[in-house]
Short mmCIF file of C-alpha atoms in Angstrom, two decimals:
data_model
loop_
_atom_site.label_atom_id
_atom_site.label_comp_id
_atom_site.label_asym_id
_atom_site.label_seq_id
_atom_site.Cartn_x
_atom_site.Cartn_y
_atom_site.Cartn_z
CA MET A 1 0.00 0.00 0.00
CA THR A 2 1.25 3.47 -0.85
CA THR A 3 1.65 5.53 2.31
CA SER A 4 3.59 8.59 1.15
CA SER A 5 1.49 11.73 1.29
CA GLU A 6 3.35 12.87 -1.81
CA THR A 7 1.97 10.07 -3.95
CA GLN A 8 -1.41 9.25 -2.42
CA GLU A 9 -4.53 10.53 -4.11
CA LEU A 10 -7.65 11.65 -2.27
CA VAL A 11 -11.02 9.94 -2.46
CA VAL A 12 -14.17 11.27 -0.77
CA VAL A 13 -16.76 8.69 0.32
CA SER A 14 -20.05 9.96 1.76
CA GLY A 15 -22.22 7.82 3.99
CA ALA A 16 -19.20 5.96 5.40
CA SER A 17 -20.41 5.51 8.99
CA THR A 18 -21.41 1.87 8.52
CA GLY A 19 -22.14 -0.82 5.97
CA MET A 20 -21.19 -0.44 2.35
CA GLY A 21 -19.73 3.05 2.78
CA ALA A 22 -17.44 2.03 5.63
CA ALA A 23 -16.34 -1.08 3.74
CA THR A 24 -15.63 1.03 0.65
CA ALA A 25 -13.50 3.46 2.68
CA ARG A 26 -11.45 0.56 4.04
CA GLU A 27 -11.08 -1.08 0.63
CA LEU A 28 -9.88 2.15 -1.00
CA ALA A 29 -7.45 2.78 1.86
CA ARG A 30 -6.03 -0.71 1.34
CA ARG A 31 -5.48 0.22 -2.30
CA GLY A 32 -3.35 3.20 -1.33
CA PHE A 33 -5.79 6.11 -1.37
CA HIS A 34 -6.23 8.68 1.37
CA VAL A 35 -9.96 8.48 2.06
CA LEU A 36 -11.96 11.36 3.45
CA ALA A 37 -14.78 9.30 4.93
CA GLY A 38 -17.99 11.19 5.56
CA VAL A 39 -19.62 10.21 8.87
CA ARG A 40 -22.51 11.65 10.85
CA ARG A 41 -21.07 11.29 14.37
CA ASP A 42 -17.66 11.44 16.02
CA SER A 43 -18.19 7.94 17.42
CA ASP A 44 -18.56 6.56 13.88
CA GLY A 45 -15.32 8.24 12.93
CA MET A 46 -13.46 6.74 15.89
CA SER A 47 -14.33 3.20 14.84
CA LEU A 48 -13.37 3.91 11.23
CA ARG A 49 -10.13 5.84 11.68
CA THR A 50 -7.07 3.91 10.54
CA GLU A 51 -4.11 4.39 8.23
CA GLY A 52 -5.40 5.97 5.03
CA ILE A 53 -8.85 6.87 6.40
CA GLU A 54 -9.59 10.35 7.72
CA PRO A 55 -13.15 10.65 9.06
CA VAL A 56 -14.88 13.97 8.39
CA ILE A 57 -18.26 14.99 9.83
CA LEU A 58 -20.56 15.17 6.84
CA ASP A 59 -24.31 15.53 6.58
CA ILE A 60 -24.66 16.05 2.85
CA THR A 61 -27.83 18.12 3.39
CA ASP A 62 -25.95 20.60 5.62
CA PRO A 63 -24.33 23.43 3.59
CA ASP A 64 -21.81 24.12 6.37
CA HIS A 65 -20.64 20.50 6.34
CA VAL A 66 -20.31 20.55 2.55
CA ALA A 67 -18.33 23.81 2.71
CA ALA A 68 -16.00 22.37 5.36
CA LEU A 69 -15.38 19.27 3.24
CA THR A 70 -14.62 21.44 0.22
CA ALA A 71 -12.14 23.52 2.23
CA ARG A 72 -10.45 20.33 3.46
CA VAL A 73 -10.03 19.07 -0.12
CA ASP A 74 -8.84 22.44 -1.42
CA GLN A 75 -6.12 22.77 1.23
CA ASP A 76 -4.61 19.41 0.25
CA LEU A 77 -1.92 19.29 -2.42
CA ARG A 78 -2.91 15.77 -3.44
CA PRO A 79 -5.31 15.40 -6.39
CA LEU A 80 -8.92 14.36 -5.82
CA ARG A 81 -9.15 11.05 -7.63
CA ALA A 82 -12.81 10.33 -6.98
CA LEU A 83 -16.00 11.37 -5.22
CA VAL A 84 -18.10 8.37 -4.20
CA ASN A 85 -21.66 9.58 -3.59
CA ASN A 86 -22.83 6.76 -1.34
CA ALA A 87 -24.95 8.34 1.41
CA GLY A 88 -28.60 7.39 1.31
CA ILE A 89 -31.76 6.62 3.25
CA PRO A 90 -34.50 4.08 2.51
CA GLY A 91 -38.12 4.91 1.89
CA ALA A 92 -40.94 2.45 1.24
CA GLY A 93 -44.70 2.86 1.08
CA PRO A 94 -47.53 3.30 -1.43
CA VAL A 95 -47.47 6.55 -3.38
CA GLU A 96 -50.93 7.56 -2.12
CA VAL A 97 -50.14 7.32 1.58
CA THR A 98 -46.53 8.51 1.74
CA PRO A 99 -46.64 12.13 3.00
CA LEU A 100 -45.05 14.79 0.84
CA SER A 101 -42.77 15.63 3.75
CA GLU A 102 -41.37 12.08 3.55
CA TRP A 103 -40.89 12.34 -0.22
CA ARG A 104 -38.98 15.58 0.31
CA ARG A 105 -36.84 14.05 3.08
CA ILE A 106 -35.87 11.11 0.87
CA PHE A 107 -35.04 13.32 -2.10
CA GLU A 108 -33.11 15.75 0.08
CA VAL A 109 -30.63 13.01 0.97
CA ASN A 110 -30.74 10.66 -2.00
CA LEU A 111 -30.63 13.35 -4.68
CA PHE A 112 -30.18 16.99 -3.65
CA GLY A 113 -27.46 16.28 -1.09
CA HIS A 114 -25.40 14.46 -3.69
CA VAL A 115 -25.88 17.25 -6.20
CA ALA A 116 -24.68 19.74 -3.58
CA VAL A 117 -21.52 17.76 -2.79
CA THR A 118 -20.81 17.16 -6.48
CA GLN A 119 -21.18 20.83 -7.33
CA ALA A 120 -18.88 21.82 -4.48
CA LEU A 121 -16.13 19.34 -5.36
CA LEU A 122 -16.25 19.61 -9.14
CA PRO A 123 -13.50 22.27 -9.34
CA ALA A 124 -11.14 19.89 -7.51
CA LEU A 125 -12.24 16.95 -9.66
CA LEU A 126 -11.67 18.99 -12.81
CA ARG A 127 -8.20 20.00 -11.63
CA GLY A 128 -7.27 16.39 -10.94
CA LYS A 129 -9.13 14.81 -13.88
CA GLY A 130 -10.98 12.80 -11.26
CA ARG A 131 -14.11 10.69 -11.29
CA VAL A 132 -17.64 10.84 -9.87
CA VAL A 133 -19.00 7.47 -8.74
CA ASN A 134 -22.71 7.61 -7.95
CA ILE A 135 -24.17 4.74 -5.93
CA THR A 136 -27.75 4.30 -7.07
CA SER A 137 -29.64 1.00 -6.83
CA LEU A 138 -31.39 -1.77 -8.66
CA ASN A 139 -34.43 0.34 -7.74
CA GLY A 140 -32.98 3.12 -9.85
CA ARG A 141 -33.81 1.00 -12.88
CA ILE A 142 -36.85 -0.97 -11.69
CA SER A 143 -39.70 0.24 -9.49
CA MET A 144 -42.49 -1.83 -8.02
CA ALA A 145 -45.50 -1.52 -5.73
CA GLY A 146 -44.51 -0.16 -2.34
CA TYR A 147 -41.08 1.11 -3.32
CA GLY A 148 -42.03 4.28 -5.20
CA PRO A 149 -40.43 6.97 -2.98
CA TYR A 150 -37.02 5.29 -2.78
CA ALA A 151 -37.05 4.19 -6.41
CA ALA A 152 -38.03 7.67 -7.58
CA SER A 153 -35.02 9.22 -5.83
CA LYS A 154 -32.70 6.61 -7.36
CA PHE A 155 -34.21 6.98 -10.85
CA ALA A 156 -33.54 10.71 -10.49
CA MET A 157 -29.93 10.08 -9.50
CA GLU A 158 -29.50 7.90 -12.59
CA ALA A 159 -30.78 10.78 -14.74
CA VAL A 160 -28.43 13.26 -13.09
CA SER A 161 -25.56 10.84 -13.68
CA ASP A 162 -26.35 10.55 -17.38
CA ALA A 163 -26.48 14.33 -17.79
CA LEU A 164 -23.31 14.86 -15.78
CA ARG A 165 -21.42 12.16 -17.69
CA ASN A 166 -22.06 13.95 -20.98
CA GLU A 167 -21.37 17.40 -19.54
CA LEU A 168 -18.02 16.46 -18.02
CA ALA A 169 -16.67 14.04 -20.64
CA PRO A 170 -15.10 16.84 -22.72
CA HIS A 171 -13.31 18.08 -19.60
CA GLY A 172 -11.68 14.82 -18.52
CA VAL A 173 -13.95 13.90 -15.59
CA GLN A 174 -15.65 10.52 -15.83
CA VAL A 175 -19.02 9.74 -14.24
CA VAL A 176 -19.80 6.16 -13.26
CA VAL A 177 -22.93 4.62 -11.76
CA VAL A 178 -22.90 1.62 -9.42
CA GLU A 179 -26.23 -0.21 -9.03
CA PRO A 180 -26.37 -2.52 -5.99
CA GLY A 181 -29.02 -5.17 -5.53
CA GLY A 182 -29.30 -6.72 -2.10
CA VAL A 183 -26.48 -5.83 0.29
CA LYS A 184 -26.39 -7.06 3.89
CA THR A 185 -26.48 -3.74 5.77
CA GLU A 186 -28.53 -2.07 8.51
CA MET A 187 -30.23 0.25 6.03
CA SER A 188 -33.24 -2.05 5.63
CA ARG A 189 -33.90 -2.07 9.40
CA VAL A 190 -34.05 1.73 9.46
CA GLY A 191 -36.46 1.76 6.53
CA LEU A 192 -38.83 -0.71 8.14
CA ALA A 193 -39.16 1.47 11.24
CA ALA A 194 -40.36 4.34 9.04
CA LEU A 195 -42.73 1.97 7.24
CA SER A 196 -44.33 1.01 10.53
CA ARG A 197 -45.05 4.66 11.32
CA LEU A 198 -46.58 5.09 7.87
CA ASP A 199 -48.81 2.04 8.40
CA ASP A 200 -50.13 3.50 11.65
CA GLY A 201 -51.26 6.67 9.85
CA MET A 202 -53.33 5.06 7.09
CA THR A 203 -57.07 5.60 6.89
CA PRO A 204 -59.40 2.55 6.90
CA GLU A 205 -59.92 2.97 3.16
CA GLN A 206 -56.16 3.09 2.53
CA ASN A 207 -55.67 0.08 4.76
CA ALA A 208 -58.20 -1.82 2.67
CA ARG A 209 -56.25 -0.97 -0.48
CA TYR A 210 -52.71 -1.43 0.77
CA GLY A 211 -52.82 -3.33 4.04
CA THR A 212 -51.57 -6.64 2.66
CA LEU A 213 -48.89 -4.88 0.63
CA MET A 214 -47.67 -3.11 3.76
CA GLN A 215 -47.50 -6.46 5.55
CA ALA A 216 -45.52 -7.98 2.68
CA ILE A 217 -42.83 -5.32 2.37
CA PRO A 218 -40.88 -6.14 5.59
CA SER A 219 -40.66 -9.82 4.64
CA HIS A 220 -39.73 -8.96 1.06
CA VAL A 221 -36.99 -6.56 2.18
CA ALA A 222 -35.64 -9.09 4.69
CA ALA A 223 -35.48 -11.86 2.11
CA PHE A 224 -33.84 -9.60 -0.47
CA THR A 225 -31.26 -8.41 2.06
CA LYS A 226 -30.52 -11.92 3.33
CA ALA A 227 -29.87 -13.12 -0.23
CA GLY A 228 -27.59 -10.17 -0.94
CA VAL A 229 -23.83 -9.80 -0.94
CA THR A 230 -21.75 -8.61 1.98
CA SER A 231 -20.64 -5.00 2.32
CA GLU A 232 -17.07 -6.13 1.63
CA VAL A 233 -18.04 -7.71 -1.70
CA ALA A 234 -19.94 -4.55 -2.66
CA ALA A 235 -16.94 -2.42 -1.67
CA LYS A 236 -14.64 -4.28 -4.04
CA ARG A 237 -17.06 -3.56 -6.90
CA ILE A 238 -17.21 0.13 -5.98
CA ALA A 239 -13.41 0.27 -5.76
CA LYS A 240 -13.26 -1.22 -9.25
CA ALA A 241 -15.49 1.60 -10.50
CA VAL A 242 -13.06 4.07 -8.90
CA THR A 243 -9.87 2.50 -10.25
CA ASP A 244 -10.65 0.96 -13.65
CA GLY A 245 -8.56 2.68 -16.30
CA ARG A 246 -11.45 2.69 -18.77
CA PRO A 247 -14.53 2.38 -16.59
CA ARG A 248 -17.91 1.28 -17.81
CA THR A 249 -20.73 3.78 -17.43
CA ARG A 250 -22.55 1.37 -15.09
CA TYR A 251 -21.60 -1.47 -12.76
CA THR A 252 -24.05 -3.76 -11.00
CA ILE A 253 -23.55 -5.44 -7.61
CA GLY A 254 -24.99 -8.92 -7.19
CA ALA A 255 -26.54 -11.44 -9.56
CA THR A 256 -30.09 -10.32 -8.81
CA ALA A 257 -29.40 -6.74 -9.85
CA ALA A 258 -27.66 -7.87 -13.04
CA PHE A 259 -30.54 -10.19 -13.98
CA LEU A 260 -33.40 -7.81 -13.24
CA ILE A 261 -31.77 -4.81 -14.90
CA LEU A 262 -31.19 -6.91 -18.01
CA ALA A 263 -34.81 -8.12 -17.84
CA SER A 264 -36.04 -4.52 -17.60
CA ARG A 265 -34.33 -3.73 -20.88
CA ILE A 266 -35.79 -6.60 -22.87
CA LEU A 267 -39.18 -7.42 -21.32
CA PRO A 268 -42.40 -5.48 -21.98
CA ASP A 269 -43.53 -3.37 -19.04
CA ARG A 270 -46.61 -5.54 -18.35
CA VAL A 271 -44.49 -8.68 -18.19
CA LEU A 272 -42.05 -7.01 -15.81
CA ASP A 273 -45.00 -5.82 -13.71
CA ARG A 274 -46.26 -9.38 -13.38
CA MET A 275 -42.78 -10.60 -12.46
CA THR A 276 -42.24 -8.06 -9.68
CA THR A 277 -45.80 -8.38 -8.36
CA SER A 278 -45.47 -12.16 -8.25
CA ASP A 279 -42.26 -11.83 -6.25
CA LEU A 280 -43.96 -9.50 -3.77
CA ARG A 281 -47.05 -11.72 -3.50
CA ARG A 282 -44.95 -14.58 -2.10
CA HIS A 283 -44.56 -12.44 1.02
CA TYR A 284 -48.25 -11.64 1.49
CA PRO A 285 -50.10 -13.12 4.47
CA ALA A 286 -51.22 -16.60 3.45
CA LYS A 287 -54.93 -15.70 3.30
CA ALA A 288 -54.23 -12.80 0.88
CA ARG A 289 -52.01 -14.57 -1.65
CA GLY A 290 -54.86 -15.72 -3.81
CA ARG A 291 -56.40 -12.30 -4.21
CA THR A 292 -55.69 -10.28 -7.33
CA THR A 293 -56.59 -6.80 -6.10
CA ALA A 294 -54.53 -6.50 -2.92
CA ALA A 295 -51.41 -5.16 -4.63
CA PRO A 296 -51.87 -3.51 -8.01
CA ALA A 297 -49.05 -4.02 -10.47
CA SER A 298 -46.74 -1.07 -11.03
CA ARG A 299 -47.19 1.10 -14.10
CA ARG A 300 -44.04 2.37 -15.77
#
């Protein structure tokens, strides 16, 4: 591993407190980078700090935090090799019953916060001919019943990535998207707590429409997460997106993501709807699995 401050390059990783972000920070440090690892609390930074990893307090929705990160990068003589936009929050629930305040909260982190950090660090990335690596999701390519808020924010991040890739290509900055499927992290647990609060606020009419779907989502998320890859496996894929000499525009993480994203490109929408609805229905309460109206298929 390269340890000389004269030869190391900088990499910024947001959302590095735990899980995939923390594993990515460690993997990049092992590969010789000096990682500025964005964490929310000092305690997270203490557990992460090691050779090659410098924790920085970073809430990507806080302009003061973003400004402090930018100042830290600008004062360093080493080039900024990459910005890994990894921070994110989950968000499940039917479109009808998810409050607008929750939509805005999800987009504030999963989209606007990343745009803010990218805008702030682009001068350094342009100077160093660096790279933007945006962590989106399988749900940035495929949406389904009950996952609209989260999927919408990830679809939006995919669109921003496409625009940014074309805008920056003439100036030597590459933009890469990484699309994870299931990854064994704590993110799903946090999302299910919010889902429970949403369930409590539904009207009787909404409960009649979406009650079985709401019961299915926790089981579906748990099964998807259990079948996923470890954070360490995901981190190696993200590090590849950072270091490949001629990177692809998109990398997937996990066989499920690769299969479903390919299926979304070749299957008609109605067929894909039936596929995703059938997968969800396996997690319905037993008495509801035979019904056809409990969870309407998604419309793309």
